[in-house]
Amino acid sequence: MKASFSAYQKVVVAILAFLQFSIILDFMVMSPLGVMIMPSLKITPHQFGSAVSVYAISAGISGILSAGFADRFDRKRFLLFFYFGFILGTLLCALAHDYHFLLFGRMVTGLFGGVIGSVVLAIVTDLYSFDMRGRVMGFIQTAFAASQILGLPIGLYLANRWDWHSPFFMIVVVASLVGIIIMTKLQPISGHITKKSDRNAFHHLLTTVTNRDYLFAFSATAFLSIGGFMLMPFGSAFSVHNLGIDQSLLPELYLITGFCAIFTGPLVGRLADKIGKYPTFVFGAIVTIIMVLIYTNLGVTPFPLVVLVNAVLFVGIFSRMIPSQALMSAIPAPESRGSFMSINNSLQQMSGGIAAFIAGLIVTEGPNGHLEHFNILGYILVGTALITTIQMYGINKRVTAKLAKAAVDTSSNAEASTANMDQS
């Protein structure tokens, strides 16, 4: 029987989704604002690229440095500390009037914002049983689609109406409201503290990074990130210069695919809880491989067909992302959950940055902006999809064995307790 959510659990899911919305929007809004920021601050594309990449680098470093402390504090207090730091960094970006100030603002935003995703996953694992997490992850992942449908268009409208600083001010307002809701509605989450052995932060970090099961999961995260981040930076350029889509139609393309993603996320989450996380992941891998091979080898294509290909590709992406996160959440022990999630999130950021850098070395620009060798990125993604399918099989076996052992232990404890009562 499928477990049902309590009223409080529903509230927490909504809070985490809005939280993720603000984080993802801050990350995504930089790219479309580049056309305004570069002439305004008189900076080169290389400098703008540095302002974008410094977020990922800072986030990766921060995640590793905070991993040793992640399980030593109440999750709510830990989350609020980093979330208000994220708001401060976004405010610095909103106030930036030269390149170095913007660079500093993005660095501060990354240092704090990069840790939040791992805290969210730790909270999900603390508050929801394994058979609920597919649905929870599916709902939280709709934040990505919502930022694409609502956040980016509104942000770009404000930027066109006033200037590029406006979207950052908007994010500060939205995030501040979310912060107030977290303070008033989210209860303290400190059960993991009582299970923690008495170790210092460095030893806690060292224990996490030397655990064989954790290392296997970290490697899967790295390969999961590499493929997706290779295609992402060139999506709009490929659509315009290779597929022949008019630039004015890009918002419509993002809008339609975003709506598809909003409906896909919860459906995939329910499917993962119903038929199993790994079978759902395999389905997603098959869809992703087929659609990536089609997408990266397309020439000039009618707009409706491009929308269809992108929409189905999103189904494949979400069908891998959601069950993989749910499976990963069952790997760490409660006393090392925060540190595991912090390191895992850092690896995701760093792997993505490395993948984007490698993709930039592979793809070249031909006449009229046409992207050359884009299909090679597709072949690399197919390779990583096959590798992660094998890795997730191993993770699924570990999780299944762990859950079975936990069920046996619970049953044994219940029987022992009953026997003691009978003897009394």
mmCIF file of N, CA, C and O in Angstrom, residues 64-69 71 199-212 214-215 218 336 339-340 343:
data_model
loop_
_atom_site.group_PDB
_atom_site.id
_atom_site.type_symbol
_atom_site.label_atom_id
_atom_site.label_comp_id
_atom_site.label_asym_id
_atom_site.label_seq_id
_atom_site.Cartn_x
_atom_site.Cartn_y
_atom_site.Cartn_z
ATOM 1 N N ILE A 64 32.224 20.955 -0.034
ATOM 2 C CA ILE A 64 33.221 20.073 0.582
ATOM 3 C C ILE A 64 33.629 20.586 1.957
ATOM 4 O O ILE A 64 33.744 19.820 2.926
ATOM 5 N N LEU A 65 33.855 21.910 2.060
ATOM 6 C CA LEU A 65 34.281 22.486 3.343
ATOM 7 C C LEU A 65 33.197 22.349 4.416
ATOM 8 O O LEU A 65 33.506 22.196 5.603
ATOM 9 N N SER A 66 31.928 22.410 4.001
ATOM 10 C CA SER A 66 30.838 22.347 4.979
ATOM 11 C C SER A 66 30.445 20.921 5.324
ATOM 12 O O SER A 66 29.682 20.702 6.279
ATOM 13 N N ALA A 67 30.945 19.937 4.558
ATOM 14 C CA ALA A 67 30.518 18.550 4.749
ATOM 15 C C ALA A 67 30.812 18.041 6.162
ATOM 16 O O ALA A 67 30.016 17.303 6.743
ATOM 17 N N GLY A 68 31.943 18.443 6.718
ATOM 18 C CA GLY A 68 32.295 17.972 8.053
ATOM 19 C C GLY A 68 31.385 18.503 9.141
ATOM 20 O O GLY A 68 31.310 17.927 10.232
ATOM 21 N N PHE A 69 30.686 19.614 8.860
ATOM 22 C CA PHE A 69 29.820 20.234 9.865
ATOM 23 C C PHE A 69 28.343 19.974 9.609
ATOM 24 O O PHE A 69 27.504 20.309 10.445
ATOM 25 N N ASP A 71 26.313 17.540 9.663
ATOM 26 C CA ASP A 71 25.514 16.691 10.545
ATOM 27 C C ASP A 71 25.636 17.086 12.011
ATOM 28 O O ASP A 71 25.165 16.359 12.888
ATOM 29 N N ARG A 199 32.885 12.765 17.022
ATOM 30 C CA ARG A 199 34.052 12.931 16.146
ATOM 31 C C ARG A 199 34.182 14.405 15.794
ATOM 32 O O ARG A 199 33.201 15.135 15.751
ATOM 33 N N ASN A 200 35.406 14.824 15.510
ATOM 34 C CA ASN A 200 35.569 16.197 15.062
ATOM 35 C C ASN A 200 35.188 16.304 13.588
ATOM 36 O O ASN A 200 35.004 15.299 12.902
ATOM 37 N N ALA A 201 35.081 17.546 13.110
ATOM 38 C CA ALA A 201 34.564 17.782 11.758
ATOM 39 C C ALA A 201 35.443 17.151 10.687
ATOM 40 O O ALA A 201 34.944 16.556 9.720
ATOM 41 N N PHE A 202 36.767 17.251 10.854
ATOM 42 C CA PHE A 202 37.662 16.699 9.837
ATOM 43 C C PHE A 202 37.542 15.175 9.781
ATOM 44 O O PHE A 202 37.518 14.577 8.705
ATOM 45 N N HIS A 203 37.476 14.549 10.946
ATOM 46 C CA HIS A 203 37.359 13.092 10.980
ATOM 47 C C HIS A 203 36.024 12.647 10.394
ATOM 48 O O HIS A 203 35.936 11.609 9.709
ATOM 49 N N HIS A 204 34.980 13.414 10.644
ATOM 50 C CA HIS A 204 33.659 13.121 10.072
ATOM 51 C C HIS A 204 33.718 13.190 8.548
ATOM 52 O O HIS A 204 33.178 12.321 7.848
ATOM 53 N N LEU A 205 34.382 14.215 8.015
ATOM 54 C CA LEU A 205 34.540 14.355 6.562
ATOM 55 C C LEU A 205 35.366 13.203 6.002
ATOM 56 O O LEU A 205 34.999 12.609 4.974
ATOM 57 N N LEU A 206 36.465 12.881 6.672
ATOM 58 C CA LEU A 206 37.343 11.816 6.205
ATOM 59 C C LEU A 206 36.615 10.472 6.176
ATOM 60 O O LEU A 206 36.755 9.682 5.236
ATOM 61 N N THR A 207 35.812 10.217 7.210
ATOM 62 C CA THR A 207 35.047 8.971 7.263
ATOM 63 C C THR A 207 34.057 8.885 6.107
ATOM 64 O O THR A 207 33.847 7.824 5.525
ATOM 65 N N THR A 208 33.469 10.017 5.749
ATOM 66 C CA THR A 208 32.490 10.044 4.655
ATOM 67 C C THR A 208 33.145 9.765 3.310
ATOM 68 O O THR A 208 32.639 8.972 2.504
ATOM 69 N N VAL A 209 34.294 10.388 3.051
ATOM 70 C CA VAL A 209 34.926 10.264 1.729
ATOM 71 C C VAL A 209 35.704 8.961 1.562
ATOM 72 O O VAL A 209 36.188 8.668 0.468
ATOM 73 N N THR A 210 35.837 8.177 2.639
ATOM 74 C CA THR A 210 36.540 6.897 2.520
ATOM 75 C C THR A 210 35.592 5.702 2.605
ATOM 76 O O THR A 210 36.030 4.553 2.526
ATOM 77 N N ASN A 211 34.303 5.972 2.753
ATOM 78 C CA ASN A 211 33.309 4.893 2.769
ATOM 79 C C ASN A 211 33.124 4.355 1.348
ATOM 80 O O ASN A 211 32.815 5.104 0.418
ATOM 81 N N ARG A 212 33.299 3.045 1.150
ATOM 82 C CA ARG A 212 33.280 2.460 -0.199
ATOM 83 C C ARG A 212 31.915 2.640 -0.884
ATOM 84 O O ARG A 212 31.853 2.945 -2.071
ATOM 85 N N TYR A 214 29.766 4.988 -0.315
ATOM 86 C CA TYR A 214 29.609 6.401 -0.637
ATOM 87 C C TYR A 214 30.422 6.768 -1.881
ATOM 88 O O TYR A 214 29.962 7.519 -2.753
ATOM 89 N N LEU A 215 31.642 6.246 -1.971
ATOM 90 C CA LEU A 215 32.492 6.541 -3.132
ATOM 91 C C LEU A 215 31.863 6.039 -4.420
ATOM 92 O O LEU A 215 31.935 6.706 -5.467
ATOM 93 N N PHE A 218 29.202 8.497 -5.272
ATOM 94 C CA PHE A 218 29.791 9.750 -5.755
ATOM 95 C C PHE A 218 30.201 9.627 -7.227
ATOM 96 O O PHE A 218 30.029 10.564 -8.015
ATOM 97 N N SER A 336 25.566 10.518 8.942
ATOM 98 C CA SER A 336 26.471 11.103 7.935
ATOM 99 C C SER A 336 25.715 11.589 6.704
ATOM 100 O O SER A 336 26.304 11.828 5.665
ATOM 101 N N SER A 339 26.719 15.276 5.467
ATOM 102 C CA SER A 339 28.045 15.341 4.835
ATOM 103 C C SER A 339 28.032 14.624 3.490
ATOM 104 O O SER A 339 28.649 15.086 2.527
ATOM 105 N N PHE A 340 27.335 13.493 3.414
ATOM 106 C CA PHE A 340 27.224 12.774 2.138
ATOM 107 C C PHE A 340 26.573 13.656 1.082
ATOM 108 O O PHE A 340 27.065 13.764 -0.051
ATOM 109 N N ILE A 343 28.930 16.594 -0.106
ATOM 110 C CA ILE A 343 29.977 16.166 -1.031
ATOM 111 C C ILE A 343 29.376 15.766 -2.372
ATOM 112 O O ILE A 343 29.901 16.097 -3.440
#
